[in-house]
Amino acid sequence: MARKITESFIPCATGPRFTVEGAHPWDHHSTREDAEKQAAELDAKDAAEAERQR
């Protein structure tokens, strides 16, 4: 499952911030690469949990 990555602008921030669907709302990243890394980690965690439930 590909998670949605949202780019947003936060007042007083030095640039855009990226958030990952399913992550804590305050958990934002300054680069898209960091957000993609977190999305991959969350996907792997979800897959491992689904496998465990079988």
mmCIF file of N, CA, C and O in Angstrom:
data_model
loop_
_atom_site.group_PDB
_atom_site.id
_atom_site.type_symbol
_atom_site.label_atom_id
_atom_site.label_comp_id
_atom_site.label_asym_id
_atom_site.label_seq_id
_atom_site.Cartn_x
_atom_site.Cartn_y
_atom_site.Cartn_z
ATOM 1 N N MET A 1 0.848 -1.181 0.000
ATOM 2 C CA MET A 1 0.000 0.000 0.000
ATOM 3 C C MET A 1 0.887 1.235 0.000
ATOM 4 O O MET A 1 1.722 1.419 0.875
ATOM 5 N N ALA A 2 0.708 2.077 -0.980
ATOM 6 C CA ALA A 2 1.481 3.312 -1.029
ATOM 7 C C ALA A 2 0.770 4.368 -0.186
ATOM 8 O O ALA A 2 -0.419 4.624 -0.362
ATOM 9 N N ARG A 3 1.509 4.923 0.717
ATOM 10 C CA ARG A 3 0.925 5.954 1.588
ATOM 11 C C ARG A 3 1.028 7.315 0.915
ATOM 12 O O ARG A 3 1.995 7.615 0.231
ATOM 13 N N LYS A 4 0.038 8.128 1.160
ATOM 14 C CA LYS A 4 0.010 9.471 0.593
ATOM 15 C C LYS A 4 0.978 10.360 1.368
ATOM 16 O O LYS A 4 0.974 10.364 2.605
ATOM 17 N N ILE A 5 1.784 11.121 0.647
ATOM 18 C CA ILE A 5 2.688 12.094 1.255
ATOM 19 C C ILE A 5 2.167 13.476 0.877
ATOM 20 O O ILE A 5 1.960 13.770 -0.295
ATOM 21 N N THR A 6 1.928 14.275 1.894
ATOM 22 C CA THR A 6 1.355 15.604 1.689
ATOM 23 C C THR A 6 2.403 16.673 1.944
ATOM 24 O O THR A 6 3.096 16.647 2.960
ATOM 25 N N GLU A 7 2.503 17.612 1.019
ATOM 26 C CA GLU A 7 3.413 18.746 1.182
ATOM 27 C C GLU A 7 2.601 19.925 1.728
ATOM 28 O O GLU A 7 1.522 20.225 1.228
ATOM 29 N N SER A 8 3.118 20.564 2.757
ATOM 30 C CA SER A 8 2.404 21.703 3.328
ATOM 31 C C SER A 8 3.410 22.780 3.716
ATOM 32 O O SER A 8 4.611 22.538 3.794
ATOM 33 N N PHE A 9 2.895 23.954 3.928
ATOM 34 C CA PHE A 9 3.731 25.072 4.333
ATOM 35 C C PHE A 9 3.318 25.506 5.729
ATOM 36 O O PHE A 9 2.148 25.751 5.993
ATOM 37 N N ILE A 10 4.287 25.548 6.618
ATOM 38 C CA ILE A 10 4.053 25.903 8.006
ATOM 39 C C ILE A 10 4.618 27.308 8.228
ATOM 40 O O ILE A 10 5.761 27.572 7.859
ATOM 41 N N PRO A 11 3.828 28.208 8.802
ATOM 42 C CA PRO A 11 4.337 29.556 9.050
ATOM 43 C C PRO A 11 5.639 29.521 9.855
ATOM 44 O O PRO A 11 5.806 28.708 10.759
ATOM 45 N N CYS A 12 6.559 30.354 9.483
ATOM 46 C CA CYS A 12 7.861 30.512 10.145
ATOM 47 C C CYS A 12 8.811 29.341 9.871
ATOM 48 O O CYS A 12 9.904 29.313 10.427
ATOM 49 N N ALA A 13 8.433 28.378 9.067
ATOM 50 C CA ALA A 13 9.334 27.280 8.708
ATOM 51 C C ALA A 13 10.211 27.737 7.544
ATOM 52 O O ALA A 13 9.838 28.630 6.781
ATOM 53 N N THR A 14 11.355 27.117 7.408
ATOM 54 C CA THR A 14 12.296 27.528 6.371
ATOM 55 C C THR A 14 11.974 26.951 4.999
ATOM 56 O O THR A 14 12.662 27.246 4.037
ATOM 57 N N GLY A 15 10.954 26.126 4.900
ATOM 58 C CA GLY A 15 10.564 25.541 3.625
ATOM 59 C C GLY A 15 9.367 24.636 3.807
ATOM 60 O O GLY A 15 8.769 24.608 4.877
ATOM 61 N N PRO A 16 9.015 23.899 2.763
ATOM 62 C CA PRO A 16 7.846 23.011 2.878
ATOM 63 C C PRO A 16 8.113 21.869 3.842
ATOM 64 O O PRO A 16 9.255 21.499 4.105
ATOM 65 N N ARG A 17 7.041 21.312 4.363
ATOM 66 C CA ARG A 17 7.118 20.154 5.253
ATOM 67 C C ARG A 17 6.274 19.039 4.638
ATOM 68 O O ARG A 17 5.274 19.301 3.964
ATOM 69 N N PHE A 18 6.692 17.827 4.867
ATOM 70 C CA PHE A 18 6.031 16.665 4.287
ATOM 71 C C PHE A 18 5.531 15.771 5.408
ATOM 72 O O PHE A 18 6.262 15.487 6.348
ATOM 73 N N THR A 19 4.267 15.356 5.286
ATOM 74 C CA THR A 19 3.687 14.444 6.264
ATOM 75 C C THR A 19 3.249 13.173 5.546
ATOM 76 O O THR A 19 2.927 13.191 4.363
ATOM 77 N N VAL A 20 3.231 12.083 6.297
ATOM 78 C CA VAL A 20 2.893 10.776 5.748
ATOM 79 C C VAL A 20 1.544 10.338 6.299
ATOM 80 O O VAL A 20 1.307 10.426 7.507
ATOM 81 N N GLU A 21 0.682 9.851 5.430
ATOM 82 C CA GLU A 21 -0.622 9.334 5.833
ATOM 83 C C GLU A 21 -0.430 8.192 6.823
ATOM 84 O O GLU A 21 0.360 7.283 6.604
ATOM 85 N N GLY A 22 -1.123 8.260 7.942
ATOM 86 C CA GLY A 22 -1.038 7.217 8.954
ATOM 87 C C GLY A 22 -0.002 7.496 10.033
ATOM 88 O O GLY A 22 0.056 6.796 11.032
ATOM 89 N N ALA A 23 0.813 8.510 9.846
ATOM 90 C CA ALA A 23 1.803 8.877 10.864
ATOM 91 C C ALA A 23 1.190 9.931 11.788
ATOM 92 O O ALA A 23 0.136 10.508 11.495
ATOM 93 N N HIS A 24 1.845 10.179 12.896
ATOM 94 C CA HIS A 24 1.369 11.209 13.821
ATOM 95 C C HIS A 24 1.346 12.557 13.094
ATOM 96 O O HIS A 24 2.285 12.879 12.362
ATOM 97 N N PRO A 25 0.306 13.358 13.267
ATOM 98 C CA PRO A 25 0.192 14.636 12.546
ATOM 99 C C PRO A 25 1.362 15.595 12.789
ATOM 100 O O PRO A 25 1.676 16.408 11.930
ATOM 101 N N TRP A 26 1.995 15.508 13.933
ATOM 102 C CA TRP A 26 3.108 16.404 14.204
ATOM 103 C C TRP A 26 4.433 15.861 13.681
ATOM 104 O O TRP A 26 5.458 16.505 13.777
ATOM 105 N N ASP A 27 4.403 14.661 13.156
ATOM 106 C CA ASP A 27 5.611 14.030 12.637
ATOM 107 C C ASP A 27 5.788 14.458 11.182
ATOM 108 O O ASP A 27 5.301 13.822 10.259
ATOM 109 N N HIS A 28 6.460 15.578 10.987
ATOM 110 C CA HIS A 28 6.650 16.083 9.629
ATOM 111 C C HIS A 28 8.135 16.143 9.306
ATOM 112 O O HIS A 28 8.989 16.194 10.188
ATOM 113 N N HIS A 29 8.438 16.123 8.009
ATOM 114 C CA HIS A 29 9.820 16.050 7.537
ATOM 115 C C HIS A 29 10.131 17.242 6.645
ATOM 116 O O HIS A 29 9.261 17.773 5.976
ATOM 117 N N SER A 30 11.401 17.618 6.601
ATOM 118 C CA SER A 30 11.796 18.747 5.771
ATOM 119 C C SER A 30 12.127 18.318 4.345
ATOM 120 O O SER A 30 12.237 19.162 3.462
ATOM 121 N N THR A 31 12.284 17.021 4.100
ATOM 122 C CA THR A 31 12.543 16.538 2.740
ATOM 123 C C THR A 31 11.566 15.423 2.377
ATOM 124 O O THR A 31 11.122 14.661 3.240
ATOM 125 N N ARG A 32 11.251 15.344 1.101
ATOM 126 C CA ARG A 32 10.364 14.287 0.611
ATOM 127 C C ARG A 32 11.012 12.920 0.809
ATOM 128 O O ARG A 32 10.334 11.939 1.098
ATOM 129 N N GLU A 33 12.335 12.849 0.673
ATOM 130 C CA GLU A 33 13.041 11.578 0.845
ATOM 131 C C GLU A 33 12.840 11.017 2.250
ATOM 132 O O GLU A 33 12.634 9.812 2.427
ATOM 133 N N ASP A 34 12.907 11.880 3.267
ATOM 134 C CA ASP A 34 12.682 11.430 4.646
ATOM 135 C C ASP A 34 11.248 10.932 4.822
ATOM 136 O O ASP A 34 10.999 9.937 5.510
ATOM 137 N N ALA A 35 10.298 11.618 4.196
ATOM 138 C CA ALA A 35 8.901 11.199 4.289
ATOM 139 C C ALA A 35 8.705 9.858 3.586
ATOM 140 O O ALA A 35 7.985 8.986 4.081
ATOM 141 N N GLU A 36 9.357 9.672 2.434
ATOM 142 C CA GLU A 36 9.249 8.398 1.723
ATOM 143 C C GLU A 36 9.858 7.261 2.543
ATOM 144 O O GLU A 36 9.340 6.140 2.547
ATOM 145 N N LYS A 37 10.941 7.548 3.247
ATOM 146 C CA LYS A 37 11.569 6.538 4.107
ATOM 147 C C LYS A 37 10.601 6.127 5.222
ATOM 148 O O LYS A 37 10.427 4.943 5.509
ATOM 149 N N GLN A 38 9.957 7.127 5.855
ATOM 150 C CA GLN A 38 9.001 6.810 6.912
ATOM 151 C C GLN A 38 7.816 6.032 6.349
ATOM 152 O O GLN A 38 7.339 5.083 6.979
ATOM 153 N N ALA A 39 7.347 6.393 5.170
ATOM 154 C CA ALA A 39 6.225 5.675 4.563
ATOM 155 C C ALA A 39 6.597 4.212 4.326
ATOM 156 O O ALA A 39 5.790 3.309 4.598
ATOM 157 N N ALA A 40 7.813 3.961 3.857
ATOM 158 C CA ALA A 40 8.259 2.582 3.628
ATOM 159 C C ALA A 40 8.337 1.815 4.942
ATOM 160 O O ALA A 40 7.957 0.639 5.014
ATOM 161 N N GLU A 41 8.819 2.466 5.994
ATOM 162 C CA GLU A 41 8.904 1.814 7.304
ATOM 163 C C GLU A 41 7.516 1.472 7.838
ATOM 164 O O GLU A 41 7.295 0.383 8.379
ATOM 165 N N LEU A 42 6.565 2.392 7.682
ATOM 166 C CA LEU A 42 5.199 2.143 8.148
ATOM 167 C C LEU A 42 4.548 1.024 7.341
ATOM 168 O O LEU A 42 3.831 0.187 7.892
ATOM 169 N N ASP A 43 4.800 0.999 6.026
ATOM 170 C CA ASP A 43 4.257 -0.076 5.190
ATOM 171 C C ASP A 43 4.827 -1.422 5.609
ATOM 172 O O ASP A 43 4.098 -2.419 5.684
ATOM 173 N N ALA A 44 6.134 -1.471 5.886
ATOM 174 C CA ALA A 44 6.762 -2.725 6.308
ATOM 175 C C ALA A 44 6.199 -3.181 7.651
ATOM 176 O O ALA A 44 5.949 -4.371 7.851
ATOM 177 N N LYS A 45 5.982 -2.240 8.545
ATOM 178 C CA LYS A 45 5.417 -2.567 9.854
ATOM 179 C C LYS A 45 3.999 -3.126 9.704
ATOM 180 O O LYS A 45 3.652 -4.123 10.332
ATOM 181 N N ASP A 46 3.204 -2.504 8.847
ATOM 182 C CA ASP A 46 1.839 -2.979 8.611
ATOM 183 C C ASP A 46 1.843 -4.369 7.973
ATOM 184 O O ASP A 46 1.031 -5.230 8.336
ATOM 185 N N ALA A 47 2.758 -4.615 7.044
ATOM 186 C CA ALA A 47 2.834 -5.918 6.381
ATOM 187 C C ALA A 47 3.232 -6.995 7.386
ATOM 188 O O ALA A 47 2.680 -8.098 7.370
ATOM 189 N N ALA A 48 4.189 -6.682 8.263
ATOM 190 C CA ALA A 48 4.624 -7.652 9.274
ATOM 191 C C ALA A 48 3.482 -7.951 10.244
ATOM 192 O O ALA A 48 3.271 -9.103 10.626
ATOM 193 N N GLU A 49 2.721 -6.934 10.599
ATOM 194 C CA GLU A 49 1.600 -7.140 11.511
ATOM 195 C C GLU A 49 0.503 -7.972 10.845
ATOM 196 O O GLU A 49 -0.074 -8.859 11.478
ATOM 197 N N ALA A 50 0.244 -7.738 9.584
ATOM 198 C CA ALA A 50 -0.772 -8.516 8.860
ATOM 199 C C ALA A 50 -0.319 -9.973 8.740
ATOM 200 O O ALA A 50 -1.134 -10.884 8.854
ATOM 201 N N GLU A 51 0.962 -10.178 8.517
ATOM 202 C CA GLU A 51 1.494 -11.541 8.413
ATOM 203 C C GLU A 51 1.381 -12.272 9.751
ATOM 204 O O GLU A 51 1.079 -13.458 9.805
ATOM 205 N N ARG A 52 1.635 -11.568 10.836
ATOM 206 C CA ARG A 52 1.533 -12.145 12.164
ATOM 207 C C ARG A 52 0.109 -12.569 12.502
ATOM 208 O O ARG A 52 -0.116 -13.533 13.232
ATOM 209 N N GLN A 53 -0.874 -11.841 11.989
ATOM 210 C CA GLN A 53 -2.271 -12.127 12.302
ATOM 211 C C GLN A 53 -2.809 -13.333 11.537
ATOM 212 O O GLN A 53 -3.882 -13.814 11.841
ATOM 213 N N ARG A 54 -2.087 -13.824 10.569
ATOM 214 C CA ARG A 54 -2.544 -14.995 9.808
ATOM 215 C C ARG A 54 -2.402 -16.254 10.593
ATOM 216 O O ARG A 54 -1.649 -16.529 11.378
#
